[in-house]
Amino acid sequence: MRTDDFDYFLPPERIAQTPVEPRHASRLLVVNRATDQLEHRHFWEVGDYLRPGDLLVVNHTRVLPARIFARKPTGGKVEILLLRQEEDQVWEALVGGKRVTAGLSLQLEDGASVKVEAVLDGSRRRLRFEGPVQAYLERHGQMPLPPYIHTPLSNPERYQTVYAAQPGSAAAPTAGLHFTPELMDALRAKGVNFAAVTLHVGLDTFAPVTEDDPQEHVIHTEWCQLSAETAAQIEAARQAGGRVIAVGTTSVRTLESAARAAGPGQSVAAYSGPTDLFILPGYKFRAVDAMITNFHLPRSTLLMLVSAFAGRERMLAAYAEAVRLEYRFFSFGDAMLIV
């Protein structure tokens, strides 16, 4: 297995720059693993493939307006993108600017300061803020769109799921962006249930694998949580013959991380903590029966994950067909249902 086994050609114009309206009007490519059949639908028709008793597991993380700006004592401008909270006022961040060294004090827009506690790898830094960060972000923070989106977002809420509740992500769990309250109500009326997990997404989700052998790639940890209540919902759905359908690769990683903590006879166990689970072809899924996902970057860990679930050749064939039929790709793009 090589990293270039997960490469594919994508014309730049296929990268969606803006979301569709309404959310559920995006296209939906349905991939049937049992028959190899592809079907071309719209997301509002996803219920045609769901059954009463199925459980959709969504990631209800909320994206932080985590891009802020500061100045060095010399007056030089510094861009800060918060990635992960380590303590109450301590964050790991990407910092753009020259000579941002340990011990340096940066001035924020409201006059408060933030200190560089440590230089990590590359442009990562550990920062200590003077006061609560959340309130500052609400006043001054900007939404951190992925690097391949160049069109300004007029409504920041369009980069949040409609069920986003737990602040902490540097990026959206984009498979969930297709759901509207109306669609969710219609699915519930059909007997489809919803359960929530949390995984705070880091920017490494967009990073391509640079090693020739993907097994040498070190995936960064992300914090996730699956509650006892959600674990009970999953067990009840399984016992009643329903399927566990992960909405997004972040939900997949949370479910499978919780499966690693499960005891005999359990699908998952309640879990809270970091996960470094890197799913490659050959992985045996324990908690996920089907998934809803977007179209992922070439050579990415996420394309490797869906290839592990559905087969690399099947996925690359589906991607080639999606390119041919001019589907929209990546965060604001169209969706795929793998059953």
Coordinates of C-alpha atoms in Angstrom, one line a residue:
M1 CA 0.0 0.0 0.0
R2 CA 1.3 3.4 -1.1
T3 CA 0.1 6.9 -0.5
D4 CA -0.2 7.5 -4.3
D5 CA -2.7 4.6 -4.4
F6 CA -5.1 7.2 -3.0
D7 CA -4.5 9.9 -5.5
Y8 CA -7.0 11.1 -8.1
F9 CA -7.4 13.9 -10.6
L10 CA -9.7 16.7 -9.6
P11 CA -10.2 19.8 -11.8
P12 CA -9.9 22.9 -9.6
E13 CA -13.3 24.1 -10.7
R14 CA -14.9 21.1 -9.0
I15 CA -13.9 22.4 -5.5
A16 CA -17.0 24.1 -4.1
Q17 CA -16.4 27.7 -3.0
T18 CA -19.9 28.4 -1.6
P19 CA -22.6 26.2 0.0
V20 CA -25.8 25.4 -1.9
E21 CA -29.2 26.7 -0.6
P22 CA -31.0 25.1 1.0
R23 CA -28.5 22.8 2.7
H24 CA -30.4 19.6 1.7
A25 CA -30.4 20.5 -2.0
S26 CA -26.8 19.2 -2.4
R27 CA -26.4 16.1 -4.6
L28 CA -26.0 12.7 -3.1
L29 CA -24.0 9.8 -4.6
V30 CA -25.2 6.5 -3.1
V31 CA -22.6 3.7 -3.1
N32 CA -23.9 0.2 -2.5
R33 CA -21.1 -2.0 -1.3
A34 CA -23.1 -5.2 -1.9
T35 CA -24.1 -4.6 -5.5
D36 CA -21.4 -2.1 -6.6
Q37 CA -24.3 0.1 -7.9
L38 CA -24.1 3.9 -7.9
E39 CA -27.2 6.0 -7.7
H40 CA -27.4 9.8 -8.2
R41 CA -29.9 11.5 -6.0
H42 CA -30.3 14.7 -3.9
F43 CA -29.6 14.8 -0.2
W44 CA -33.2 15.5 0.7
E45 CA -33.9 12.0 -0.6
V46 CA -31.5 10.3 1.8
G47 CA -34.5 8.9 3.7
D48 CA -35.2 6.6 0.8
Y49 CA -32.2 4.6 1.9
L50 CA -32.9 4.7 5.7
R51 CA -35.2 2.3 7.7
P52 CA -37.2 2.7 10.9
G53 CA -34.9 1.9 13.7
D54 CA -31.7 3.1 12.0
L55 CA -29.5 5.4 14.1
L56 CA -27.8 8.4 12.6
V57 CA -24.8 9.4 14.8
V58 CA -23.9 13.1 14.3
N59 CA -20.9 15.1 15.6
H60 CA -22.4 18.2 17.4
T61 CA -19.1 20.0 17.7
R62 CA -19.2 23.7 17.0
V63 CA -16.5 25.6 15.0
L64 CA -14.8 28.3 17.0
P65 CA -14.2 31.7 15.3
A66 CA -10.6 30.8 15.9
R67 CA -8.7 33.1 13.6
I68 CA -7.4 36.2 15.4
F69 CA -4.7 38.8 15.0
A70 CA -2.0 40.3 17.2
R71 CA 1.0 42.5 17.0
K72 CA 4.6 41.9 18.2
P73 CA 6.4 44.5 20.3
T74 CA 8.0 45.8 17.1
G75 CA 4.6 46.4 15.6
G76 CA 4.7 43.4 13.2
K77 CA 1.4 41.7 12.5
V78 CA 0.8 38.1 13.6
E79 CA -2.0 35.8 12.5
I80 CA -3.1 33.2 15.1
L81 CA -5.3 30.2 14.4
L82 CA -6.3 28.4 17.6
L83 CA -6.2 24.6 17.2
R84 CA -6.7 22.9 20.6
Q85 CA -7.2 24.0 24.2
E86 CA -4.8 22.5 26.6
E87 CA -5.7 24.3 29.8
D88 CA -8.2 27.1 30.7
Q89 CA -6.1 29.8 29.1
V90 CA -3.5 27.7 27.2
W91 CA -3.9 26.8 23.5
E92 CA -2.0 25.1 20.8
A93 CA -2.1 27.4 17.7
L94 CA -0.7 28.0 14.3
V95 CA 1.1 31.3 14.2
G96 CA 1.9 33.2 11.0
G97 CA 4.7 35.7 11.4
K98 CA 8.5 36.0 11.5
R99 CA 10.5 35.4 14.7
V100 CA 7.6 34.5 16.9
T101 CA 9.8 32.9 19.6
A102 CA 9.3 31.5 23.1
G103 CA 8.8 34.2 25.7
L104 CA 7.5 36.7 23.3
S105 CA 4.5 38.7 24.4
L106 CA 1.9 39.6 21.7
Q107 CA -0.7 42.3 21.9
L108 CA -4.3 41.5 21.0
E109 CA -6.8 43.9 19.5
D110 CA -8.4 44.9 22.8
G111 CA -5.1 45.6 24.4
A112 CA -4.7 42.3 26.3
S113 CA -1.6 40.2 25.8
V114 CA -0.9 36.6 24.9
K115 CA 2.5 35.0 25.7
V116 CA 4.3 32.5 23.5
E117 CA 5.1 29.7 26.0
A118 CA 6.7 27.2 23.6
V119 CA 7.7 26.7 20.0
L120 CA 6.3 23.4 18.7
D121 CA 6.9 21.9 15.3
G122 CA 6.7 24.1 12.3
S123 CA 4.5 27.1 12.8
R124 CA 2.8 25.6 15.9
R125 CA 3.1 27.5 19.2
R126 CA 1.8 27.1 22.7
L127 CA 0.1 30.3 23.8
R128 CA -1.1 31.5 27.2
F129 CA -3.8 34.1 27.2
E130 CA -4.4 36.6 30.0
G131 CA -8.1 36.0 30.3
P132 CA -11.0 33.9 29.0
V133 CA -10.5 33.2 25.3
Q134 CA -14.1 32.4 24.4
A135 CA -15.4 35.9 25.1
Y136 CA -12.5 37.4 23.1
L137 CA -13.2 35.1 20.1
E138 CA -16.9 36.1 20.1
R139 CA -15.8 39.8 19.8
H140 CA -12.8 39.5 17.5
G141 CA -12.5 36.0 16.0
Q142 CA -13.0 35.1 12.4
M143 CA -14.3 31.8 11.0
P144 CA -11.3 29.6 9.9
L145 CA -12.4 28.4 6.4
P146 CA -10.3 25.6 4.8
P147 CA -7.3 26.8 2.6
Y148 CA -9.0 25.6 -0.6
I149 CA -12.0 28.0 -0.1
H150 CA -11.2 31.4 -1.5
T151 CA -14.7 33.0 -1.6
P152 CA -15.6 35.0 1.6
L153 CA -18.5 33.4 3.5
S154 CA -21.3 35.9 3.9
N155 CA -23.0 34.0 6.7
P156 CA -20.6 32.3 9.2
E157 CA -23.4 30.0 10.4
R158 CA -23.2 28.2 7.0
Y159 CA -20.0 26.7 8.2
Q160 CA -21.8 25.2 11.2
T161 CA -24.1 22.3 11.3
V162 CA -27.7 23.1 12.4
Y163 CA -27.2 21.0 15.5
A164 CA -23.7 22.4 16.4
A165 CA -23.6 22.7 20.2
Q166 CA -20.2 22.1 21.7
P167 CA -17.6 24.8 20.9
G168 CA -14.1 23.5 20.2
S169 CA -13.4 22.7 16.5
A170 CA -11.0 24.4 14.1
A171 CA -13.0 23.0 11.2
A172 CA -16.6 21.9 10.6
P173 CA -17.7 18.2 10.4
T174 CA -18.8 18.9 6.9
A175 CA -20.9 15.8 6.2
G176 CA -23.4 17.2 8.6
L177 CA -23.8 20.5 6.8
H178 CA -26.4 18.9 4.5
F179 CA -29.0 18.5 7.2
T180 CA -31.8 20.9 7.8
P181 CA -34.2 20.9 10.7
E182 CA -37.0 20.0 8.2
L183 CA -35.1 17.0 6.9
M184 CA -34.3 15.8 10.4
D185 CA -37.9 16.1 11.4
A186 CA -39.0 14.1 8.4
L187 CA -36.5 11.4 9.2
R188 CA -37.6 11.2 12.8
A189 CA -41.2 10.9 11.6
K190 CA -40.1 7.9 9.5
G191 CA -38.7 6.2 12.7
V192 CA -35.0 7.1 12.1
N193 CA -33.3 8.2 15.3
F194 CA -30.4 10.6 16.0
A195 CA -27.6 10.3 18.6
A196 CA -24.8 12.8 19.2
V197 CA -21.0 12.4 19.8
T198 CA -18.4 15.1 19.9
L199 CA -15.0 15.2 18.1
H200 CA -13.3 18.6 18.0
V201 CA -11.8 18.7 14.5
G202 CA -8.2 19.9 14.0
L203 CA -6.8 21.4 10.8
D204 CA -4.8 18.2 10.2
T205 CA -8.0 16.8 8.7
F206 CA -7.0 18.8 5.6
A207 CA -3.4 17.7 5.5
P208 CA -2.3 15.4 2.7
V209 CA -0.1 12.4 3.7
T210 CA 3.4 13.2 2.5
E211 CA 5.1 9.9 3.3
D212 CA 5.3 7.3 0.5
D213 CA 4.0 4.7 2.9
P214 CA 0.8 5.9 4.6
Q215 CA 1.5 3.6 7.6
E216 CA 4.5 5.9 8.4
H217 CA 2.2 8.9 8.7
V218 CA 1.7 10.2 12.2
I219 CA -1.9 11.4 12.7
H220 CA -2.4 14.2 15.2
T221 CA -4.7 13.4 18.1
E222 CA -8.2 15.0 18.5
W223 CA -10.4 15.0 21.5
C224 CA -13.6 13.1 21.3
Q225 CA -16.5 12.0 23.5
L226 CA -19.2 9.3 23.3
S227 CA -21.5 9.5 26.3
A228 CA -23.1 6.6 28.2
E229 CA -26.5 7.8 26.8
T230 CA -25.3 7.5 23.2
A231 CA -23.7 4.1 23.9
A232 CA -27.0 2.9 25.2
Q233 CA -28.8 4.2 22.1
I234 CA -26.3 2.4 19.9
E235 CA -26.8 -0.9 21.7
A236 CA -30.6 -0.5 21.6
A237 CA -30.5 0.2 17.9
R238 CA -28.3 -2.9 17.2
Q239 CA -30.4 -5.2 19.3
A240 CA -33.6 -4.0 17.5
G241 CA -32.0 -4.7 14.1
G242 CA -31.2 -1.1 13.2
R243 CA -28.1 0.1 11.6
V244 CA -25.6 2.6 13.1
I245 CA -24.9 5.2 10.4
A246 CA -22.1 7.6 11.0
V247 CA -22.6 11.1 9.7
G248 CA -19.0 12.1 8.7
T249 CA -15.6 10.6 9.2
T250 CA -15.3 12.4 12.6
S251 CA -18.3 10.4 13.8
V252 CA -16.7 7.3 12.4
R253 CA -13.4 7.9 14.3
T254 CA -15.4 8.6 17.5
L255 CA -17.5 5.5 17.2
E256 CA -14.5 3.3 16.4
S257 CA -12.5 4.8 19.2
A258 CA -15.3 4.0 21.6
A259 CA -15.5 0.5 20.1
R260 CA -11.8 0.0 21.2
A261 CA -13.0 0.6 24.8
A262 CA -15.9 -1.8 24.6
G263 CA -16.1 -5.0 26.6
P264 CA -17.4 -8.4 25.5
G265 CA -20.8 -8.2 23.9
Q266 CA -20.7 -4.5 23.5
S267 CA -20.5 -2.5 20.3
V268 CA -19.1 0.6 22.0
A269 CA -18.4 1.9 25.5
A270 CA -18.7 5.4 26.8
Y271 CA -15.4 7.2 26.1
S272 CA -13.9 10.6 26.6
G273 CA -10.4 11.6 25.7
P274 CA -7.9 11.9 22.9
T275 CA -8.0 9.6 19.8
D276 CA -5.1 8.9 17.4
L277 CA -7.1 6.3 15.5
F278 CA -5.8 6.1 11.9
I279 CA -8.0 3.9 9.8
L280 CA -6.4 2.4 6.7
P281 CA -7.6 -0.4 4.4
G282 CA -7.5 -3.7 6.3
Y283 CA -9.1 -2.1 9.4
K284 CA -12.0 -4.1 10.8
F285 CA -15.0 -1.8 11.6
R286 CA -16.8 -2.7 14.8
A287 CA -19.3 0.1 15.3
V288 CA -20.3 1.5 11.9
D289 CA -22.7 -0.1 9.5
A290 CA -23.0 2.7 6.9
M291 CA -21.8 6.3 6.6
I292 CA -22.6 9.7 5.1
T293 CA -19.6 11.6 4.0
N294 CA -18.3 14.3 1.7
F295 CA -15.8 14.0 -1.1
H296 CA -12.3 14.1 0.4
L297 CA -8.9 15.5 -0.7
P298 CA -6.5 13.3 -2.7
R299 CA -3.9 11.4 -0.6
S300 CA -5.7 12.4 2.6
T301 CA -6.3 10.2 5.7
L302 CA -10.0 10.7 5.2
L303 CA -10.0 9.2 1.7
M304 CA -8.0 6.3 3.2
L305 CA -10.7 5.9 5.9
V306 CA -13.6 5.7 3.4
S307 CA -11.5 3.3 1.2
A308 CA -11.0 1.1 4.3
F309 CA -14.8 1.0 4.7
A310 CA -15.9 0.6 1.0
G311 CA -12.7 -0.6 -0.8
R312 CA -10.1 1.6 -2.5
E313 CA -11.0 0.6 -6.1
R314 CA -14.7 1.1 -5.5
M315 CA -14.1 4.5 -3.9
L316 CA -11.8 5.7 -6.7
A317 CA -14.3 4.5 -9.3
A318 CA -17.0 6.4 -7.5
Y319 CA -14.9 9.6 -7.3
A320 CA -14.0 9.3 -11.0
E321 CA -17.8 9.1 -11.8
A322 CA -18.5 12.1 -9.5
V323 CA -15.8 14.1 -11.3
R324 CA -17.3 13.2 -14.7
L325 CA -20.8 14.2 -13.6
E326 CA -19.5 17.5 -12.1
Y327 CA -20.3 16.9 -8.5
R328 CA -19.0 19.5 -6.1
F329 CA -16.1 18.5 -3.9
F330 CA -14.8 19.1 -0.4
S331 CA -16.3 21.1 2.5
F332 CA -19.1 22.9 0.7
G333 CA -19.5 20.2 -1.8
D334 CA -21.9 17.3 -2.3
A335 CA -22.4 14.2 -0.2
M336 CA -22.0 10.4 -0.5
L337 CA -24.0 7.7 1.3
I338 CA -22.1 4.4 1.6
V339 CA -24.4 1.5 2.5

